[in-house]
Every structure is written in C-alpha cells, then in structure tokens.
PDB file of C-alpha atoms in Angstrom:
ATOM      1  CA  MET A   1     104.021  76.721  25.407  1.00 51.00           C
ATOM      2  CA  ASN A   2     100.456  76.267  26.444  1.00 62.00           C
ATOM      3  CA  THR A   3      97.941  78.859  25.264  1.00 69.00           C
ATOM      4  CA  THR A   4      94.463  79.046  26.775  1.00 83.00           C
ATOM      5  CA  ASP A   5      91.402  77.616  25.058  1.00 86.00           C
ATOM      6  CA  ILE A   6      89.867  81.102  24.986  1.00 89.00           C
ATOM      7  CA  HIS A   7      92.983  82.493  23.294  1.00 85.00           C
ATOM      8  CA  ASN A   8      93.005  79.676  20.720  1.00 88.00           C
ATOM      9  CA  GLU A   9      89.280  80.083  20.011  1.00 93.00           C
ATOM     10  CA  ARG A  10      89.647  83.846  19.547  1.00 93.00           C
ATOM     11  CA  ILE A  11      92.434  83.313  17.013  1.00 92.00           C
ATOM     12  CA  ALA A  12      90.463  80.618  15.177  1.00 93.00           C
ATOM     13  CA  LYS A  13      87.438  82.892  14.745  1.00 96.00           C
ATOM     14  CA  MET A  14      89.360  85.975  13.568  1.00 96.00           C
ATOM     15  CA  THR A  15      89.012  86.583   9.851  1.00 97.00           C
ATOM     16  CA  PHE A  16      92.051  86.671   7.628  1.00 97.00           C
ATOM     17  CA  ALA A  17      90.415  89.622   5.817  1.00 97.00           C
ATOM     18  CA  SER A  18      90.497  91.680   9.023  1.00 97.00           C
ATOM     19  CA  VAL A  19      94.220  91.057   9.598  1.00 97.00           C
ATOM     20  CA  TYR A  20      95.537  91.173   6.021  1.00 98.00           C
ATOM     21  CA  PRO A  21      95.278  95.003   5.679  1.00 97.00           C
ATOM     22  CA  LEU A  22      97.222  95.310   8.949  1.00 97.00           C
ATOM     23  CA  TYR A  23      99.939  93.053   7.550  1.00 98.00           C
ATOM     24  CA  ILE A  24     100.098  95.203   4.392  1.00 98.00           C
ATOM     25  CA  ALA A  25     100.328  98.424   6.407  1.00 98.00           C
ATOM     26  CA  LYS A  26     103.047  96.975   8.612  1.00 97.00           C
ATOM     27  CA  VAL A  27     105.299  95.854   5.780  1.00 98.00           C
ATOM     28  CA  GLU A  28     104.708  98.919   3.588  1.00 98.00           C
ATOM     29  CA  LYS A  29     105.525 101.234   6.495  1.00 97.00           C
ATOM     30  CA  LYS A  30     108.930  99.521   6.594  1.00 96.00           C
ATOM     31  CA  GLY A  31     109.530  99.810   2.830  1.00 97.00           C
ATOM     32  CA  ARG A  32     108.421  96.326   1.770  1.00 97.00           C
ATOM     33  CA  THR A  33     105.638  95.574  -0.718  1.00 97.00           C
ATOM     34  CA  LYS A  34     102.270  93.823  -0.800  1.00 97.00           C
ATOM     35  CA  GLU A  35     103.776  91.505  -3.440  1.00 97.00           C
ATOM     36  CA  GLU A  36     106.531  90.468  -1.021  1.00 97.00           C
ATOM     37  CA  LEU A  37     103.901  89.884   1.671  1.00 98.00           C
ATOM     38  CA  ASP A  38     101.879  87.731  -0.716  1.00 97.00           C
ATOM     39  CA  GLN A  39     105.041  85.781  -1.594  1.00 97.00           C
ATOM     40  CA  VAL A  40     105.606  85.037   2.095  1.00 97.00           C
ATOM     41  CA  ILE A  41     101.967  83.980   2.581  1.00 98.00           C
ATOM     42  CA  THR A  42     102.148  81.786  -0.533  1.00 97.00           C
ATOM     43  CA  TRP A  43     105.323  80.114   0.733  1.00 98.00           C
ATOM     44  CA  LEU A  44     103.687  79.255   4.063  1.00 98.00           C
ATOM     45  CA  THR A  45     100.216  78.281   2.828  1.00 98.00           C
ATOM     46  CA  GLY A  46     100.547  77.235  -0.810  1.00 97.00           C
ATOM     47  CA  PHE A  47      97.797  79.682  -1.827  1.00 98.00           C
ATOM     48  CA  ASN A  48      98.126  81.555  -5.111  1.00 95.00           C
ATOM     49  CA  SER A  49      97.020  85.188  -5.446  1.00 92.00           C
ATOM     50  CA  GLN A  50      93.523  84.255  -6.668  1.00 96.00           C
ATOM     51  CA  GLN A  51      92.983  81.851  -3.763  1.00 97.00           C
ATOM     52  CA  LEU A  52      94.113  84.556  -1.326  1.00 96.00           C
ATOM     53  CA  LYS A  53      91.719  87.040  -2.918  1.00 96.00           C
ATOM     54  CA  ASP A  54      88.848  84.521  -2.693  1.00 97.00           C
ATOM     55  CA  LEU A  55      89.549  83.795   0.986  1.00 97.00           C
ATOM     56  CA  ILE A  56      89.587  87.526   1.734  1.00 97.00           C
ATOM     57  CA  GLU A  57      86.309  88.094  -0.137  1.00 97.00           C
ATOM     58  CA  LYS A  58      84.683  85.159   1.684  1.00 97.00           C
ATOM     59  CA  LYS A  59      85.922  86.585   5.001  1.00 97.00           C
ATOM     60  CA  ALA A  60      87.424  83.213   5.882  1.00 97.00           C
ATOM     61  CA  THR A  61      88.333  82.706   9.526  1.00 97.00           C
ATOM     62  CA  PHE A  62      91.883  81.696  10.345  1.00 98.00           C
ATOM     63  CA  GLU A  63      90.476  78.251  11.095  1.00 97.00           C
ATOM     64  CA  THR A  64      89.049  77.942   7.560  1.00 97.00           C
ATOM     65  CA  PHE A  65      92.097  79.650   6.046  1.00 98.00           C
ATOM     66  CA  PHE A  66      94.588  77.190   7.518  1.00 98.00           C
ATOM     67  CA  GLN A  67      92.340  74.146   6.971  1.00 97.00           C
ATOM     68  CA  ALA A  68      92.498  74.943   3.240  1.00 97.00           C
ATOM     69  CA  ALA A  69      96.258  75.613   3.303  1.00 98.00           C
ATOM     70  CA  SER A  70      99.073  73.258   2.394  1.00 97.00           C
ATOM     71  CA  ILE A  71     101.592  74.252   5.052  1.00 97.00           C
ATOM     72  CA  ASN A  72     105.152  74.373   3.778  1.00 97.00           C
ATOM     73  CA  PRO A  73     107.161  71.436   5.157  1.00 95.00           C
ATOM     74  CA  ASN A  74     109.888  73.891   6.212  1.00 95.00           C
ATOM     75  CA  ALA A  75     107.474  75.873   8.404  1.00 96.00           C
ATOM     76  CA  SER A  76     108.885  74.065  11.427  1.00 94.00           C
ATOM     77  CA  LEU A  77     112.128  75.985  10.788  1.00 96.00           C
ATOM     78  CA  ILE A  78     110.316  79.173  11.874  1.00 96.00           C
ATOM     79  CA  THR A  79     111.443  79.885  15.408  1.00 95.00           C
ATOM     80  CA  GLY A  80     111.504  82.775  17.818  1.00 94.00           C
ATOM     81  CA  VAL A  81     109.147  84.837  19.920  1.00 93.00           C
ATOM     82  CA  ILE A  82     105.999  86.482  18.610  1.00 90.00           C
ATOM     83  CA  CYS A  83     103.319  88.100  20.777  1.00 81.00           C
ATOM     84  CA  GLY A  84     105.099  86.773  23.854  1.00 86.00           C
ATOM     85  CA  TYR A  85     105.042  83.151  22.701  1.00 85.00           C
ATOM     86  CA  ARG A  86     107.922  81.054  21.402  1.00 94.00           C
ATOM     87  CA  VAL A  87     106.372  79.751  18.148  1.00 95.00           C
ATOM     88  CA  GLU A  88     108.104  76.389  18.191  1.00 94.00           C
ATOM     89  CA  GLU A  89     106.593  75.640  21.639  1.00 93.00           C
ATOM     90  CA  ILE A  90     102.941  76.480  20.867  1.00 93.00           C
ATOM     91  CA  GLU A  91     100.933  73.292  21.293  1.00 93.00           C
ATOM     92  CA  ASN A  92      97.721  74.214  19.453  1.00 94.00           C
ATOM     93  CA  PRO A  93      98.419  73.576  15.732  1.00 95.00           C
ATOM     94  CA  LEU A  94      96.166  76.381  14.428  1.00 96.00           C
ATOM     95  CA  THR A  95      97.530  78.955  16.856  1.00 95.00           C
ATOM     96  CA  GLN A  96     101.045  77.885  15.914  1.00 96.00           C
ATOM     97  CA  GLN A  97     100.297  78.313  12.197  1.00 97.00           C
ATOM     98  CA  VAL A  98      98.862  81.799  12.769  1.00 96.00           C
ATOM     99  CA  ARG A  99     101.943  82.716  14.795  1.00 95.00           C
ATOM    100  CA  TYR A 100     104.180  81.327  12.036  1.00 97.00           C
ATOM    101  CA  LEU A 101     102.475  83.786   9.694  1.00 97.00           C
ATOM    102  CA  ASP A 102     102.864  86.627  12.202  1.00 96.00           C
ATOM    103  CA  LYS A 103     106.557  85.804  12.588  1.00 97.00           C
ATOM    104  CA  LEU A 104     107.123  85.803   8.823  1.00 97.00           C
ATOM    105  CA  VAL A 105     105.375  89.181   8.497  1.00 97.00           C
ATOM    106  CA  ASP A 106     107.564  90.551  11.300  1.00 96.00           C
ATOM    107  CA  GLU A 107     110.714  89.290   9.595  1.00 97.00           C
ATOM    108  CA  LEU A 108     109.613  90.890   6.317  1.00 98.00           C
ATOM    109  CA  ALA A 109     108.887  94.204   8.040  1.00 97.00           C
ATOM    110  CA  LYS A 110     112.264  94.111   9.794  1.00 96.00           C
ATOM    111  CA  GLY A 111     114.043  93.954   6.451  1.00 96.00           C
ATOM    112  CA  ARG A 112     115.225  90.357   6.579  1.00 96.00           C
ATOM    113  CA  LYS A 113     116.308  88.979   3.207  1.00 96.00           C
ATOM    114  CA  MET A 114     113.602  87.020   1.391  1.00 95.00           C
ATOM    115  CA  ASP A 115     115.698  83.844   1.088  1.00 94.00           C
ATOM    116  CA  LYS A 116     116.114  83.834   4.885  1.00 95.00           C
ATOM    117  CA  ILE A 117     112.394  84.463   5.466  1.00 96.00           C
ATOM    118  CA  LEU A 118     111.489  81.629   3.113  1.00 96.00           C
ATOM    119  CA  ARG A 119     113.967  79.311   4.840  1.00 93.00           C
ATOM    120  CA  SER A 120     115.887  78.665   1.618  1.00 79.00           C
ATOM    121  CA  SER A 121     119.115  76.748   1.883  1.00 54.00           C
TER     122      SER A 121
END
C-alpha cells in the first residue's frame, strides 16, 4: 500500500516519547502491563530498558528510534490492518516499522498471548 510523502514525513518526525505514554495507557486500560509493553518493544527493536529510557529522554523521533533499532527478523510475520493500512503492504520502510509497533501494541491490548505476539514457534 502506498502512503503519501506527507504521511510518511509526519510519522518520521513524531517523537517516540510522545507516543509511548499512549501505548502504556492503552495496554494498561486492557489489563496488560508496562513490562509486557516493553517486552514487545524489545522484541521488535532489540532495545533494552535503559536504551528505551534514553531514547525517551532524548525525545528521539521515530526516524532516529528505528535507525538505531535492530529489527527482529521475524517482524515480517506481522500482518493485518492497522490505522486503515495493511502492514505487510506498506512500501515506506520506516512507516511500516512504526505500524508493526502499532500492530503489536494492539495485539497486546486485545489480550493476545505473548508467544503469539512475539511470533514464537
């Protein structure tokens, strides 16, 4: 799926620090924990808790955040629709990575089992 340049630029310039509290609120409202959220983020990005904290304190943009990440090789197994886009069809790599994260947060909030979220065999 083709997203617009304006859409991709807006996502790239958003800070992870501005979205992270929204992710926490979303999962906690559904009975999940910040620790589970951090586990999901770590699986996708390779960041440990200190690296996440540093990126939040530095107000890293999603562009900077994902440039520093080591994307899990199984991330391509993340499929489905998020924000009206089918994640596996998004052509812009950064936008796709952000939507992967959004999809994982949604799955966590919906009560999916952690081994399914983390694409374990």
